mmCIF file of C-alpha atoms in Angstrom:
data_model
loop_
_atom_site.group_PDB
_atom_site.id
_atom_site.type_symbol
_atom_site.label_atom_id
_atom_site.label_comp_id
_atom_site.label_asym_id
_atom_site.label_seq_id
_atom_site.Cartn_x
_atom_site.Cartn_y
_atom_site.Cartn_z
ATOM 1 C CA GLN A 20 30.082 14.984 -5.401
ATOM 2 C CA SER A 21 32.535 12.635 -3.728
ATOM 3 C CA ALA A 22 30.978 9.530 -2.191
ATOM 4 C CA LEU A 23 30.322 8.934 1.249
ATOM 5 C CA THR A 24 33.009 6.831 3.170
ATOM 6 C CA GLN A 25 31.792 3.438 4.395
ATOM 7 C CA PRO A 26 34.065 0.702 5.533
ATOM 8 C CA ARG A 27 34.204 -1.851 3.167
ATOM 9 C CA SER A 28 33.208 -4.730 5.224
ATOM 10 C CA VAL A 29 32.054 -5.398 8.959
ATOM 11 C CA SER A 30 31.261 -8.916 10.341
ATOM 12 C CA GLY A 31 29.593 -10.295 13.584
ATOM 13 C CA SER A 32 27.940 -13.725 14.461
ATOM 14 C CA PRO A 33 24.311 -14.163 14.594
ATOM 15 C CA GLY A 34 22.739 -12.384 17.854
ATOM 16 C CA GLN A 35 25.810 -9.788 17.813
ATOM 17 C CA SER A 36 25.481 -6.048 16.988
ATOM 18 C CA VAL A 37 27.194 -4.197 14.174
ATOM 19 C CA THR A 38 27.454 -0.688 13.327
ATOM 20 C CA ILE A 39 28.312 0.825 9.906
ATOM 21 C CA SER A 40 29.730 4.552 9.894
ATOM 22 C CA CYS A 41 29.112 6.716 6.738
ATOM 23 C CA THR A 42 31.063 9.930 6.783
ATOM 24 C CA GLY A 43 30.417 12.743 4.557
ATOM 25 C CA THR A 44 30.638 16.567 4.789
ATOM 26 C CA SER A 45 28.869 19.739 6.179
ATOM 27 C CA SER A 46 27.475 19.955 2.678
ATOM 28 C CA ASP A 47 25.571 16.701 2.754
ATOM 29 C CA ILE A 48 25.271 14.570 6.087
ATOM 30 C CA GLY A 49 26.088 17.485 8.351
ATOM 31 C CA GLY A 50 24.011 19.790 6.615
ATOM 32 C CA TYR A 51 20.519 17.906 6.449
ATOM 33 C CA ILE A 52 18.624 15.335 8.192
ATOM 34 C CA TYR A 53 18.039 13.379 4.804
ATOM 35 C CA VAL A 54 20.107 10.305 5.514
ATOM 36 C CA SER A 55 18.607 6.839 4.420
ATOM 37 C CA TRP A 56 20.170 3.602 4.644
ATOM 38 C CA TYR A 57 19.701 0.747 1.670
ATOM 39 C CA GLN A 58 20.293 -3.004 1.925
ATOM 40 C CA GLN A 59 21.029 -4.999 -1.467
ATOM 41 C CA TYR A 60 21.454 -8.707 -2.209
ATOM 42 C CA PRO A 61 23.741 -9.759 -5.355
ATOM 43 C CA GLY A 62 21.634 -9.053 -8.459
ATOM 44 C CA LYS A 63 18.794 -7.391 -6.751
ATOM 45 C CA ALA A 64 17.600 -3.912 -6.208
ATOM 46 C CA PRO A 65 18.529 -1.887 -3.328
ATOM 47 C CA LYS A 66 15.632 -1.849 -0.264
ATOM 48 C CA LEU A 67 15.023 1.085 1.962
ATOM 49 C CA MET A 68 15.876 0.448 5.598
ATOM 50 C CA ILE A 69 16.070 3.715 7.293
ATOM 51 C CA TYR A 70 15.099 7.283 6.112
ATOM 52 C CA ASP A 71 15.517 10.633 7.406
ATOM 53 C CA VAL A 72 18.686 9.166 9.683
ATOM 54 C CA SER A 73 16.253 7.045 12.115
ATOM 55 C CA LYS A 74 12.875 6.588 10.670
ATOM 56 C CA ARG A 75 11.998 2.837 9.729
ATOM 57 C CA PRO A 76 9.750 2.158 7.202
ATOM 58 C CA SER A 77 6.903 -0.103 7.552
ATOM 59 C CA GLY A 78 8.225 -4.023 7.531
ATOM 60 C CA VAL A 79 11.557 -3.185 8.564
ATOM 61 C CA PRO A 80 12.635 -5.047 11.806
ATOM 62 C CA ASP A 81 13.213 -2.876 14.551
ATOM 63 C CA ARG A 82 16.735 -4.473 14.813
ATOM 64 C CA PHE A 83 17.856 -1.780 12.198
ATOM 65 C CA SER A 84 18.521 1.869 13.511
ATOM 66 C CA GLY A 85 20.035 4.781 12.437
ATOM 67 C CA SER A 86 21.773 7.841 14.146
ATOM 68 C CA LYS A 87 23.755 10.770 13.283
ATOM 69 C CA SER A 88 26.541 13.143 14.840
ATOM 70 C CA GLY A 89 27.952 15.883 12.976
ATOM 71 C CA ASN A 90 29.075 14.608 9.477
ATOM 72 C CA THR A 91 28.740 11.372 10.257
ATOM 73 C CA ALA A 92 25.651 8.891 10.045
ATOM 74 C CA SER A 93 25.719 5.413 11.416
ATOM 75 C CA LEU A 94 23.293 2.280 10.990
ATOM 76 C CA THR A 95 23.383 -0.417 13.629
ATOM 77 C CA ILE A 96 21.954 -3.863 13.223
ATOM 78 C CA SER A 97 21.248 -5.464 16.605
ATOM 79 C CA GLY A 98 20.536 -9.449 16.835
ATOM 80 C CA LEU A 99 22.369 -9.801 13.701
ATOM 81 C CA GLN A 100 20.329 -12.748 11.854
ATOM 82 C CA ALA A 101 21.714 -14.685 8.373
ATOM 83 C CA GLU A 102 19.460 -12.723 6.115
ATOM 84 C CA ASP A 103 21.301 -9.693 6.964
ATOM 85 C CA ASP A 104 24.240 -10.651 5.284
ATOM 86 C CA ALA A 105 24.084 -8.273 2.347
ATOM 87 C CA ASP A 106 25.521 -4.853 1.064
ATOM 88 C CA TYR A 107 24.417 -1.672 2.804
ATOM 89 C CA TYR A 108 24.633 1.878 1.285
ATOM 90 C CA CYS A 109 24.190 5.055 2.838
ATOM 91 C CA CYS A 110 22.911 8.008 1.034
ATOM 92 C CA SER A 111 22.251 11.695 1.732
ATOM 93 C CA TYR A 112 20.916 14.701 0.302
ATOM 94 C CA ALA A 113 23.488 17.190 -0.859
ATOM 95 C CA GLY A 114 21.587 20.245 -1.475
ATOM 96 C CA SER A 115 20.364 21.966 -5.137
ATOM 97 C CA TYR A 116 18.732 18.454 -5.488
ATOM 98 C CA ARG A 117 21.710 16.719 -5.487
ATOM 99 C CA TYR A 118 22.220 13.350 -3.935
ATOM 100 C CA VAL A 119 25.046 11.391 -2.666
ATOM 101 C CA PHE A 120 25.498 7.472 -2.005
ATOM 102 C CA GLY A 121 28.098 5.636 0.232
ATOM 103 C CA THR A 122 30.809 3.674 -0.910
ATOM 104 C CA GLY A 123 28.807 0.625 0.434
ATOM 105 C CA THR A 124 29.661 -1.961 3.088
ATOM 106 C CA LYS A 125 29.260 -5.664 2.857
ATOM 107 C CA VAL A 126 27.914 -7.329 6.360
ATOM 108 C CA THR A 127 28.973 -10.730 6.793
ATOM 109 C CA VAL A 128 27.296 -12.764 9.435
ATOM 110 C CA LEU A 129 29.801 -15.295 10.565
ATOM 111 C CA GLU B 7 4.631 2.260 -3.410
ATOM 112 C CA VAL B 8 4.845 2.638 -6.896
ATOM 113 C CA GLN B 9 6.266 -0.403 -9.354
ATOM 114 C CA LEU B 10 8.635 0.573 -11.419
ATOM 115 C CA VAL B 11 9.850 -1.135 -15.074
ATOM 116 C CA GLU B 12 13.114 -0.041 -16.814
ATOM 117 C CA SER B 13 13.816 -0.881 -20.257
ATOM 118 C CA GLY B 14 16.141 0.222 -23.176
ATOM 119 C CA GLY B 15 19.534 -1.225 -21.736
ATOM 120 C CA ASP B 16 21.677 -2.268 -24.628
ATOM 121 C CA LEU B 17 25.428 -3.190 -25.742
ATOM 122 C CA VAL B 18 26.200 0.391 -27.594
ATOM 123 C CA GLN B 19 29.770 1.644 -29.056
ATOM 124 C CA PRO B 20 31.647 4.448 -27.188
ATOM 125 C CA GLY B 21 30.334 7.905 -28.329
ATOM 126 C CA GLY B 22 26.806 6.335 -28.848
ATOM 127 C CA SER B 23 23.417 7.408 -27.444
ATOM 128 C CA LEU B 24 20.819 5.235 -25.653
ATOM 129 C CA ARG B 25 17.590 6.444 -24.372
ATOM 130 C CA LEU B 26 16.111 4.243 -21.112
ATOM 131 C CA SER B 27 12.652 4.185 -20.116
ATOM 132 C CA CYS B 28 11.037 3.747 -16.837
ATOM 133 C CA ALA B 29 7.315 3.071 -16.711
ATOM 134 C CA ALA B 30 5.229 3.335 -13.317
ATOM 135 C CA SER B 31 2.105 2.026 -12.464
ATOM 136 C CA GLY B 32 -0.289 3.910 -10.600
ATOM 137 C CA SER B 33 -2.321 7.100 -10.990
ATOM 138 C CA THR B 34 -0.345 9.421 -9.124
ATOM 139 C CA PHE B 35 2.862 9.249 -11.037
ATOM 140 C CA SER B 36 2.578 13.057 -11.893
ATOM 141 C CA SER B 37 3.334 14.033 -8.183
ATOM 142 C CA TYR B 38 6.499 11.717 -8.060
ATOM 143 C CA TRP B 39 9.760 13.039 -8.081
ATOM 144 C CA MET B 40 11.806 10.546 -10.089
ATOM 145 C CA HIS B 41 15.654 9.458 -10.002
ATOM 146 C CA TRP B 42 18.124 7.422 -12.119
ATOM 147 C CA VAL B 43 20.596 5.740 -9.875
ATOM 148 C CA ARG B 44 23.649 3.363 -11.616
ATOM 149 C CA GLN B 45 25.704 1.037 -10.198
ATOM 150 C CA ALA B 46 28.677 -0.299 -12.344
ATOM 151 C CA PRO B 47 30.096 -3.672 -12.215
ATOM 152 C CA GLY B 48 31.091 -4.901 -8.686
ATOM 153 C CA LYS B 49 30.859 -1.076 -7.592
ATOM 154 C CA GLY B 50 28.526 1.207 -5.341
ATOM 155 C CA LEU B 51 25.418 3.068 -6.228
ATOM 156 C CA VAL B 52 25.766 6.476 -7.698
ATOM 157 C CA TRP B 53 23.215 9.177 -8.217
ATOM 158 C CA VAL B 54 22.683 10.177 -11.550
ATOM 159 C CA SER B 55 19.984 12.586 -12.069
ATOM 160 C CA TYR B 56 16.587 13.639 -10.817
ATOM 161 C CA ILE B 57 13.151 15.453 -12.097
ATOM 162 C CA ASN B 58 10.645 16.801 -10.442
ATOM 163 C CA SER B 59 7.137 16.317 -10.968
ATOM 164 C CA ASP B 60 6.139 19.048 -13.365
ATOM 165 C CA GLU B 61 9.568 18.720 -15.103
ATOM 166 C CA ARG B 62 10.622 22.183 -14.272
ATOM 167 C CA SER B 63 13.505 21.198 -12.187
ATOM 168 C CA THR B 64 16.135 18.538 -13.155
ATOM 169 C CA ASN B 65 19.632 18.053 -11.861
ATOM 170 C CA TYR B 66 22.548 15.565 -12.682
ATOM 171 C CA ALA B 67 25.703 14.295 -11.440
ATOM 172 C CA ASP B 68 28.849 16.144 -12.641
ATOM 173 C CA SER B 69 29.914 13.111 -14.337
ATOM 174 C CA VAL B 70 27.065 13.013 -16.725
ATOM 175 C CA LYS B 71 26.173 16.943 -16.910
ATOM 176 C CA GLY B 72 25.943 17.798 -20.474
ATOM 177 C CA ARG B 73 25.663 14.290 -21.935
ATOM 178 C CA PHE B 74 22.522 13.123 -20.375
ATOM 179 C CA THR B 75 18.962 14.545 -20.136
ATOM 180 C CA ILE B 76 16.127 13.403 -18.000
ATOM 181 C CA SER B 77 12.572 13.858 -19.186
ATOM 182 C CA ARG B 78 9.238 12.508 -18.204
ATOM 183 C CA ASP B 79 5.884 11.902 -19.808
ATOM 184 C CA ASN B 80 3.036 12.134 -16.954
ATOM 185 C CA ALA B 81 0.185 11.279 -19.445
ATOM 186 C CA LYS B 82 2.251 7.911 -20.057
ATOM 187 C CA ASN B 83 3.733 7.323 -16.621
ATOM 188 C CA THR B 84 7.239 7.255 -17.757
ATOM 189 C CA VAL B 85 10.520 8.873 -17.032
ATOM 190 C CA TYR B 86 13.459 9.033 -19.780
ATOM 191 C CA LEU B 87 17.198 9.032 -19.759
ATOM 192 C CA GLN B 88 18.392 10.040 -23.052
ATOM 193 C CA MET B 89 21.950 9.414 -22.665
ATOM 194 C CA ASN B 90 24.670 10.654 -25.416
ATOM 195 C CA SER B 91 28.206 10.654 -26.044
ATOM 196 C CA LEU B 92 28.541 7.439 -24.035
ATOM 197 C CA ARG B 93 31.609 6.351 -22.331
ATOM 198 C CA ALA B 94 33.057 2.708 -21.477
ATOM 199 C CA GLU B 95 32.664 4.392 -17.624
ATOM 200 C CA ASP B 96 29.069 4.618 -18.081
ATOM 201 C CA THR B 97 28.596 0.742 -18.158
ATOM 202 C CA ALA B 98 26.251 0.026 -15.331
ATOM 203 C CA VAL B 99 22.961 -1.458 -14.524
ATOM 204 C CA TYR B 100 20.536 1.847 -14.574
ATOM 205 C CA TYR B 101 17.910 1.922 -11.906
ATOM 206 C CA CYS B 102 15.003 4.333 -11.598
ATOM 207 C CA ALA B 103 13.942 4.989 -8.109
ATOM 208 C CA THR B 104 11.291 7.207 -6.451
ATOM 209 C CA GLY B 105 9.996 8.272 -3.246
ATOM 210 C CA SER B 106 9.610 11.278 -1.161
ATOM 211 C CA GLY B 107 12.246 14.004 -1.612
ATOM 212 C CA SER B 108 14.769 12.498 0.548
ATOM 213 C CA TYR B 109 14.831 8.760 0.300
ATOM 214 C CA TYR B 110 13.971 6.328 -2.420
ATOM 215 C CA ASP B 111 11.297 3.731 -1.312
ATOM 216 C CA SER B 112 10.523 2.173 -4.579
ATOM 217 C CA TRP B 113 12.991 0.848 -7.169
ATOM 218 C CA GLY B 114 12.870 -0.740 -10.742
ATOM 219 C CA GLN B 115 14.705 -4.160 -11.741
ATOM 220 C CA GLY B 116 17.452 -2.297 -13.459
ATOM 221 C CA THR B 117 18.492 -2.321 -16.945
ATOM 222 C CA GLN B 118 21.765 -3.048 -18.520
ATOM 223 C CA VAL B 119 23.805 -0.274 -20.213
ATOM 224 C CA SER B 120 27.152 -1.624 -21.774
ATOM 225 C CA VAL B 121 29.603 0.694 -23.687
ATOM 226 C CA SER B 122 32.456 -1.036 -25.480
ATOM 227 C CA SER B 123 33.649 -1.649 -28.981
#
């Protein structure tokens, strides 16, 4: 049950786009369509941003989008805004009612 | 969405035990799968355990298997995490969470567990 691999940090200026990768294996990301993404501010609970690879919950801006190719999932934030400055985690179903999170990425809005 | 409130976190010595509770609002609690997720200080999220709606199916991360037990009381809208043989590396904020089988759209505020002598 190794954590999914994410870049430690990404940054961009307001209005730019950033993409966060999340790399796993054929036993998790590559084997299922159940990838989700969470935004977390310091000291707060995570918030669901994307589920089932590319679906957005109600209330999440359409600036957030998700995709998957093989064993790697990605979260793209387009038109970066100051409030997007936060930590982001991917999560995948790993079979047999087990789940695995990514290592987390700090998004910095310059 | 369901509202979740955790409790039971505390400072405990290595080898000790603790039981966390997560109380849910809403009349459909009995239909939810429930999970525990933890976050060590300055670290990432880690899935800990899962229980299905009728308690017939559970699973655990390898790091806690044999030491932690998840259970639920649907009459009390509450899920529990019994933690035994606690270690320093179990120190974390513990969140309960629920959603569909593939994601979590409701999270509690977390409860702090500290394991230290």
